[in-house]
XYZ file of C-alpha atoms in Angstrom:
463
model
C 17.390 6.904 -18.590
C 15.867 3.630 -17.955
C 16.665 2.026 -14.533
C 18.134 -1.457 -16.615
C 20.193 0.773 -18.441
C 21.320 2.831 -15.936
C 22.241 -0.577 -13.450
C 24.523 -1.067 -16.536
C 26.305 1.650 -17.144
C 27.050 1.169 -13.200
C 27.906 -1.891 -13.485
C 30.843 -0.714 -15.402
C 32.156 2.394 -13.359
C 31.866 0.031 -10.366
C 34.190 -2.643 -12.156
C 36.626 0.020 -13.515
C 37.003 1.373 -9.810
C 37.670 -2.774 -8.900
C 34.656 -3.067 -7.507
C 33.092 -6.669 -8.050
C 29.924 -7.219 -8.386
C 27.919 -10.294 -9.308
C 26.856 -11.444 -12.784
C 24.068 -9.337 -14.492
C 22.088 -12.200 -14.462
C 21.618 -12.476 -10.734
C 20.813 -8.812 -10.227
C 17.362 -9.929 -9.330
C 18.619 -12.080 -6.288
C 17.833 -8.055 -4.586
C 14.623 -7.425 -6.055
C 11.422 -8.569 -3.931
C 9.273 -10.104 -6.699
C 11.377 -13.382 -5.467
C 9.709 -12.852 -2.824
C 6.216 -13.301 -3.346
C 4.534 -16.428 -3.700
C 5.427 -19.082 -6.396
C 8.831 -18.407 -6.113
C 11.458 -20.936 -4.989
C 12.484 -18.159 -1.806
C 9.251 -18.922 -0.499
C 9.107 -22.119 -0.949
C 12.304 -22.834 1.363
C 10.460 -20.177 3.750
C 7.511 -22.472 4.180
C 9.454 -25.846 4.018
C 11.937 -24.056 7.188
C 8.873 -22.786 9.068
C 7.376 -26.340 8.898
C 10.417 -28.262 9.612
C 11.262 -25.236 12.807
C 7.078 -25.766 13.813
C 7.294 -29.898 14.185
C 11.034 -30.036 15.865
C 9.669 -27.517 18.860
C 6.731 -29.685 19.271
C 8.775 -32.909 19.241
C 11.645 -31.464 21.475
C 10.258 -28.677 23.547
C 7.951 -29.432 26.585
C 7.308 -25.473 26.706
C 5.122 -25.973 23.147
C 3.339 -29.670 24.256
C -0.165 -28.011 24.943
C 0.246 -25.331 21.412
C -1.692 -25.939 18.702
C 0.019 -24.550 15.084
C -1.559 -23.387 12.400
C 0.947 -22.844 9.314
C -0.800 -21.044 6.513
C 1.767 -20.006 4.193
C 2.302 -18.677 0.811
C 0.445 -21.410 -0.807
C -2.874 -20.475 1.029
C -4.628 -17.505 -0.917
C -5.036 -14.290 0.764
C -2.906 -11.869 2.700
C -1.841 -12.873 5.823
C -3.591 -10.730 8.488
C -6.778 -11.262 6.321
C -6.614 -14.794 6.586
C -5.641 -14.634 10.966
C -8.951 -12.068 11.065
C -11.040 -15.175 8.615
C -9.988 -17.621 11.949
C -11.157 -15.716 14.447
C -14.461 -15.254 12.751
C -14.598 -18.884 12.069
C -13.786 -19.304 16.105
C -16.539 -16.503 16.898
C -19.030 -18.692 15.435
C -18.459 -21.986 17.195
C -20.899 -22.485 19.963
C -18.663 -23.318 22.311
C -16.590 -19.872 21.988
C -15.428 -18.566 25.155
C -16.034 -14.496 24.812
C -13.233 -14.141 27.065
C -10.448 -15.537 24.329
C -7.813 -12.952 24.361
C -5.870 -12.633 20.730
C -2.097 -10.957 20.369
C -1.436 -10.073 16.452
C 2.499 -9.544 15.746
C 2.708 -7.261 12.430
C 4.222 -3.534 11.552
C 0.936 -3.187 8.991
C -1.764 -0.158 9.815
C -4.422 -2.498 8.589
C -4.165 -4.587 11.414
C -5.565 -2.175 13.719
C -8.728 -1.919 11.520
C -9.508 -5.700 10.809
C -9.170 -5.866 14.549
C -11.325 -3.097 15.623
C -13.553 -5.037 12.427
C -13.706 -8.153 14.199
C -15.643 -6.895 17.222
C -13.353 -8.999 19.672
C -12.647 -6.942 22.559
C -9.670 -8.619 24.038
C -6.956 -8.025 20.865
C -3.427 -6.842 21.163
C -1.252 -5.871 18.703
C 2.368 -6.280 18.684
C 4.548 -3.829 16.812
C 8.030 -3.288 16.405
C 9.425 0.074 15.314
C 12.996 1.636 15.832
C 13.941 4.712 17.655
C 13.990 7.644 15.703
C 15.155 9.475 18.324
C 18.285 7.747 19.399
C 21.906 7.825 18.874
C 21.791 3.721 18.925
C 20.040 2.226 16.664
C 17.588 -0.094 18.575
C 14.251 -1.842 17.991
C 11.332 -1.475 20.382
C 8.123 -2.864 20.903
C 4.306 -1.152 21.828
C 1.077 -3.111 22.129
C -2.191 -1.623 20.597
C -4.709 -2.566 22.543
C -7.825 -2.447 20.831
C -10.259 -2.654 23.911
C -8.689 0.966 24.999
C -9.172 2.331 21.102
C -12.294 0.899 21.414
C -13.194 3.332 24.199
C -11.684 6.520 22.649
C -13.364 5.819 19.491
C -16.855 5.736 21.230
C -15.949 9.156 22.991
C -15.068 10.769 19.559
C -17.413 9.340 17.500
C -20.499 10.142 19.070
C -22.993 12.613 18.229
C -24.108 15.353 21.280
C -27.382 14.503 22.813
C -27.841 11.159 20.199
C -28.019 7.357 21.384
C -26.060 5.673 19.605
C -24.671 1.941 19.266
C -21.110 1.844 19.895
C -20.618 -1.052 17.589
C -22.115 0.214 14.428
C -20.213 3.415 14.762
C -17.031 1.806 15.007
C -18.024 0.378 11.617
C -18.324 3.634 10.300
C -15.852 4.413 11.260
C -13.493 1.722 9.656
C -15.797 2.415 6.509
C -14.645 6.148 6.404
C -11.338 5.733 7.003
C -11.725 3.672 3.873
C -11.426 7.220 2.037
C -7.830 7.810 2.716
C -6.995 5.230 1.020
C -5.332 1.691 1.023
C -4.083 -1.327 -0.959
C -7.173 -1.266 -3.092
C -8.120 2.339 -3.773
C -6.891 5.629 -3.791
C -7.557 8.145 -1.136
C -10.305 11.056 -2.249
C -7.969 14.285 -3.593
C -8.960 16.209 -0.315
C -7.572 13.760 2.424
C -4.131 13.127 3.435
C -3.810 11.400 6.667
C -0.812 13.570 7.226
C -3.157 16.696 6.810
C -5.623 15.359 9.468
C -8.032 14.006 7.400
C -8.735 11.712 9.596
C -9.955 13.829 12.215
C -11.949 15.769 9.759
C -14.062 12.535 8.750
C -15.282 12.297 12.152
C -16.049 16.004 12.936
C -17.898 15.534 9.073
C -19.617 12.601 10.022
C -20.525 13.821 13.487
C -22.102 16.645 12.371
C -24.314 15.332 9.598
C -25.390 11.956 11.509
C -28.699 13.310 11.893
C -29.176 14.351 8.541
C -27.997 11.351 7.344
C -30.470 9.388 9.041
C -28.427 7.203 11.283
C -25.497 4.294 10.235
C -24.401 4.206 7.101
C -22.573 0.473 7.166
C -25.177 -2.036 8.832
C -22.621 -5.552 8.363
C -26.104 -7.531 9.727
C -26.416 -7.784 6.058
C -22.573 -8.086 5.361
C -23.773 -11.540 3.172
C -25.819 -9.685 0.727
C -24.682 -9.723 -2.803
C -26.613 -6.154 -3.960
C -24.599 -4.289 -1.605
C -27.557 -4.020 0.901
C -25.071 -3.154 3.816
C -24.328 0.103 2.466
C -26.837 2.844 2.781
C -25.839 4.783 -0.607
C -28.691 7.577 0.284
C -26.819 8.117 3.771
C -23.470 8.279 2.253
C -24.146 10.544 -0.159
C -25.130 13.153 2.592
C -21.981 12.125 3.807
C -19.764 13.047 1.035
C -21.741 16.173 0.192
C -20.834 17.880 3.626
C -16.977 16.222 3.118
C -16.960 18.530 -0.080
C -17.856 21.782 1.605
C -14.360 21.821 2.853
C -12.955 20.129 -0.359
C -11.815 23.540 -2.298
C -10.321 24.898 0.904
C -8.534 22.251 1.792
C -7.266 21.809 -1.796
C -6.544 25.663 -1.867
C -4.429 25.541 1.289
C -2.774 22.738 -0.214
C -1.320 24.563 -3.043
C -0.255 27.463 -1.079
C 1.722 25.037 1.776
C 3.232 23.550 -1.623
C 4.135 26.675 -3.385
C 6.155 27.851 -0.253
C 7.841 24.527 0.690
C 9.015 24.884 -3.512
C 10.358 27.446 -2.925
C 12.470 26.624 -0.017
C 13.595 23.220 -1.448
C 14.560 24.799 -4.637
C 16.006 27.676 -2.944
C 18.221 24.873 -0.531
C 19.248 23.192 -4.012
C 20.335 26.600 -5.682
C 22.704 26.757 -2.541
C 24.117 23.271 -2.502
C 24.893 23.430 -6.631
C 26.271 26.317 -6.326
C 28.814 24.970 -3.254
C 29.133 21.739 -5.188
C 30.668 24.274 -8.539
C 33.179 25.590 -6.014
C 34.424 22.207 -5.011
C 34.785 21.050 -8.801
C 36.689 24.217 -9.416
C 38.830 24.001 -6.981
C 39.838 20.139 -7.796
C 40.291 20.492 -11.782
C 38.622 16.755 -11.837
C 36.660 15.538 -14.869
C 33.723 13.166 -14.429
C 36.117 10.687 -15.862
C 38.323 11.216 -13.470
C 35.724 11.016 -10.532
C 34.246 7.980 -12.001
C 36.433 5.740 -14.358
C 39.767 4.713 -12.801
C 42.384 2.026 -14.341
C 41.793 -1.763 -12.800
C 44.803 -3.221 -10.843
C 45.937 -6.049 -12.689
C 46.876 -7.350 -9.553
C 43.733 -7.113 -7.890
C 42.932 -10.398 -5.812
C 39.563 -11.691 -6.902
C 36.711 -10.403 -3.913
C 35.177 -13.025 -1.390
C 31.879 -13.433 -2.041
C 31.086 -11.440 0.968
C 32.244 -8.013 -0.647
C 30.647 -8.632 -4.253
C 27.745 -9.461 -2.755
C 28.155 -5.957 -0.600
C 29.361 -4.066 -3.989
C 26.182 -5.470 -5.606
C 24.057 -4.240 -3.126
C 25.814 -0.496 -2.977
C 25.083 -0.557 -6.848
C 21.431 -1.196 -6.710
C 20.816 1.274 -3.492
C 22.817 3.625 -6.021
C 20.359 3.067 -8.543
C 17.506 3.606 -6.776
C 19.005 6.739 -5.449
C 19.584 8.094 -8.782
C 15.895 7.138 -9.720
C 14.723 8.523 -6.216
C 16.317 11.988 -7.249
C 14.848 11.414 -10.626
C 11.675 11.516 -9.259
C 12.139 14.011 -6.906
C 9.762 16.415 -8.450
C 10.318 19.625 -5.606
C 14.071 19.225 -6.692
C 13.749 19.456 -9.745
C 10.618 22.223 -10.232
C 8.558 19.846 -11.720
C 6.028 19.740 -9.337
C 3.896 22.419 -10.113
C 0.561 22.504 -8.712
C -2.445 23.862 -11.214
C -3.872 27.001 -8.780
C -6.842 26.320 -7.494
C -9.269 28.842 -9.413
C -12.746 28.328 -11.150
C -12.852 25.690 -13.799
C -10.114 23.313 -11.679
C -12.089 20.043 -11.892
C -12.800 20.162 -15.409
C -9.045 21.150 -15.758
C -8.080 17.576 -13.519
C -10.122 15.510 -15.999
C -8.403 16.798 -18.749
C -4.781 16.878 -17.502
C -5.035 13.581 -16.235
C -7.402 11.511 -18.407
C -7.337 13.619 -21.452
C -11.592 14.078 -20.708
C -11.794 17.247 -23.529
C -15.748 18.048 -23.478
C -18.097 18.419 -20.559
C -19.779 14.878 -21.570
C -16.566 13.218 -21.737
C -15.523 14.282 -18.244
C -19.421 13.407 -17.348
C -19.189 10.243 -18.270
C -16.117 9.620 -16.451
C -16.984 10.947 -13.346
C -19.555 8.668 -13.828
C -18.183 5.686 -14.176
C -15.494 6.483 -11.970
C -17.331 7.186 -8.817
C -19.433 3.932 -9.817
C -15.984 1.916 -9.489
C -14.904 3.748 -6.285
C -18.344 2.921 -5.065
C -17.938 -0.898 -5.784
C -14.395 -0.467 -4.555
C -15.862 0.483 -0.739
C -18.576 -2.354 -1.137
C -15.449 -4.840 -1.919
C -13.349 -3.593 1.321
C -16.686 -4.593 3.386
C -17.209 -7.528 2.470
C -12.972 -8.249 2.492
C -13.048 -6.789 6.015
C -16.285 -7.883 7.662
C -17.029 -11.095 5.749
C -14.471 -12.463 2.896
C -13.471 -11.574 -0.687
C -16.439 -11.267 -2.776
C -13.755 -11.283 -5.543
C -10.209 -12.001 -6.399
C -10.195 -10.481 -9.560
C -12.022 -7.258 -9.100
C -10.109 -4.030 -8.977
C -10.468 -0.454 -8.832
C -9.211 0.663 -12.940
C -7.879 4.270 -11.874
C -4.759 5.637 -10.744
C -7.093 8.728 -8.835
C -10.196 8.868 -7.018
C -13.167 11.149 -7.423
C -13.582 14.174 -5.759
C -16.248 14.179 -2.732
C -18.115 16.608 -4.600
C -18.582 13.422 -7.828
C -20.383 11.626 -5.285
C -24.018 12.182 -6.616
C -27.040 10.290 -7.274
C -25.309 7.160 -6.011
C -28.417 4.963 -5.783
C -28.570 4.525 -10.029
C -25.694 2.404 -9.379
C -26.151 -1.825 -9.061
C -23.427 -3.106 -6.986
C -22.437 -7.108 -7.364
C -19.286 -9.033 -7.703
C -18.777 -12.539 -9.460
C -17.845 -15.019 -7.488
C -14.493 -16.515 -8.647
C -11.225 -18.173 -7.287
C -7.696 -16.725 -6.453
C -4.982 -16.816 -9.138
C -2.428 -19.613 -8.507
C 0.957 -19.137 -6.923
C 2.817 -19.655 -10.339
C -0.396 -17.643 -12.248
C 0.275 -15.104 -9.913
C 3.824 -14.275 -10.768
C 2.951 -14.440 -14.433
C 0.428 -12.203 -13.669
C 2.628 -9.366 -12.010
C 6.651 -10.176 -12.947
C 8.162 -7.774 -15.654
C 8.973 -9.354 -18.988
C 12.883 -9.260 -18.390
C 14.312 -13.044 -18.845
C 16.861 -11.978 -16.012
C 13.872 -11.442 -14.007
C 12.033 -14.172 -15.110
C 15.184 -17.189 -14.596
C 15.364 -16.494 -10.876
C 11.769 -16.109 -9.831
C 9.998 -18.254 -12.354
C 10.529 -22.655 -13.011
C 11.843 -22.294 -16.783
C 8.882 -24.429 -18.174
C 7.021 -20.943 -17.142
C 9.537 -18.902 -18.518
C 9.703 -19.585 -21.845
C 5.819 -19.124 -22.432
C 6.826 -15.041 -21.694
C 8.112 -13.850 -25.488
C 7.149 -16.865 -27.463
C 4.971 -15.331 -29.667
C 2.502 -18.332 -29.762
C 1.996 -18.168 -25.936
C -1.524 -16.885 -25.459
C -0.389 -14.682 -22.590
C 2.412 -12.648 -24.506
C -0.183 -9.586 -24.567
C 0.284 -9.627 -21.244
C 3.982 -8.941 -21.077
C 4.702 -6.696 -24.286
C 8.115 -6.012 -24.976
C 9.878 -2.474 -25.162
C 8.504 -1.167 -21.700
């Protein structure tokens, strides 16, 4: 069932058990696209966060000597991006004391990278994270400190009996790490980071640094619009020792999977079965669980409770959705054994490739994309966005083994500017008006199913 039409039917067990909930209309007031940029949420967020920024500098002596920069929504780029593009830009002022020391405050992963990117020594970073351990819920914080990563990363990533430049393999290092994947691509079949993958890119790249040749990111010529900072030749050394242990490590894979199948679908059996024995013993119909008569006395809610009632609903959708999707539950998830022919078989399954040219020819063009998708993070993470519209076009990555003859491929972006704040939400909201009303001004909304607009291809209707 679709997830609108399931919120509806919900809607009206929830109001036949007296539960309240709010209008239909403002459903959406829960979802985050009113979150993003464009929208009227963030535009109180920045308006607060400027009006909270100049009252501590007028009223608190403790903030006379701060400066404040405020770059919110309306500024393109993600945040930590754009904190990493000021420290470059204070880098490269002669007057830059070497000694700065920088603390980030942010939960994401990516942090850690731009950081160890930016080739400042002195960075913290501030996260917070909650206890899984206690009984309490609390909230705790742990600094990162880069300059001590810094050193651990030199001890792991060097090569026996090789000088090397501590620097440039700490770019490689972000670069492979790359190949687990991130916002922008997909990780490479064979590495999960909860499988160790990361550990196996650096025994991989360890091992074959002498065949390669040396570095395979040199960000000297970060600038360079042909993708000169890359050496293709190295990397594809690179990737053809990663897929050694590719069919292995897919192999293990589907055994781990089989047996965890097993036991998950075994665990349900039990539970359905226990669940059979409670419905038998309570004679109760699903109407009975689920549709109960309204008290005609019942006192109208405080906003408080429908507000809390609307929130149980949508958590209940998602639930419903999440077990949906739940593809151990429900046996779905079976994995295609690993046994001669498998790649071919991939192509197929997944992008209906029937001959051996048609799966050519994406493999191909597929590893060309991925290839202009690890040029793009370089530039993003070293330099700035060589693009704002470019994107990797595939849902999956190559395998290490489609990374061949990489040096027939010309890499170069066109330079462009950033979608708007109110292009942007066009760009990404679903076509639902209910959707549309709360995020969008209604001059925008009414250009989404008029059949004249000249972005209605955009948002088609019946998804």
């Amino acid at each position: 069932m679709h997830q609108e039409a399931e919120a509806i039917l919900l809607t009206e067990i929830f109001r036949a058990q007296g539960k309240e909930v709010m209008p239909r209309d403002t459903y959406e007031l829960e979802n985050p696209v009113v979150k993003m940029p464009g929208t009227e949420f963030m535009e109180k967020i920045s308006a607060a966060l400027e009006y909270f920024i100049r009252e501590r500098l007028n009223t608190d002596p403790e903030w006379k000597d701060i400066k404040v920069i405020l770059s919110d929504a309306n500024v393109p780029g993600e945040g930590e991006h754009k904190i990493m593009s000021f420290i470059r830009a204070q880098r490269s002022m002669e007057n830059y004391d070497p000694n700065t020391r920088h603390c980030l405050h942010g939960h994401d992963a990516d942090l850690i990278m731009l950081a160890l990117a930016s080739h400042e020594v002195h960075i913290s970073i501030l996260r917070e994270f909650d206890n899984p351990n206690g009984r309490i819920p609390a909230r705790f914080y742990q600094f990162v400190d880069i300059w001590i990563l810094r050193e651990y990363l030199e001890l792991e990533m060097k090569t026996p009996g090789c000088k090397q430049d501590t620097e440039r393999l700490i770019d490689d290092f972000i670069f492979i790490c790359f190949l687990t994947g991130n916002d922008f691509i997909p990780q490479i079949p064979s590495l999960e980071i909860n499988e160790f993958a990361v550990d196996l890119l650096i025994e991989v790249y360890k091992t074959t640094f002498n065949k390669m040749g040396g570095y395979m990111v040199n960000t000297d010529k970060i600038k360079d619009k042909y993708g000169a900072y890359l050496e293709v030749s190295r990397l594809e050394k690179f990737f053809h020792e990663l897929s050694l242990c590719e069919e292995k490590i897919l192999l293990k894979r589907y055994e781990l999977q089989e047996k965890l199948l097993r036991k998950i679908q075994s665990e349900a059996a039990v539970k359905e079965w226990a669940k059979g024995e409670d419905r038998g013993e309570k004679k109760t119909s699903f109407a009975q669980q689920f549709f109960y008569p309204v008290e005609t006395s019942l006192e109208r809610k405080s906003d408080d409770v429908v507000r809390k009632n609307t929130r149980e609903l949508w958590r209940t959708v998602s639930d419903i959705f999440c077990n949906k999707d739940d593809l151990f539950k429900n046996g779905a998830c079976k994995q295609d054994k690993i046994r001669p022919g498998w790649k071919s078989r991939f192509y197929r399954e997944k992008f209906g490739a029937e001959t051996s040219k048609e799966v050519g020819r994406l493999q191909t063009e597929m590893v060309q994309k991925y290839l202009e998708g690890l040029c793009w993070m370089l530039q993003c993470y070293f330099y700035e966005v060589p693009s704002w519209t470019w994107c990797y076009p595939f849902y999956y990555a190559p395998f290490a083994s489609d990374f061949k003859c990489l040096s027939q491929f010309n890499i170069s972006f066109t330079v462009d500017k950033p979608l708007r704040p109110f292009d942007q939400l066009m760009a990404v909201l679903p076509p639902q008006k209910n959707v549309l009303s709360c995020a969008l001004p209604k001059c925008y909304s009414k250009l989404i199913g008029c059949e004249e607009s000249k972005i209605q291809m955009s948002h088609p209707t019946g998804i």
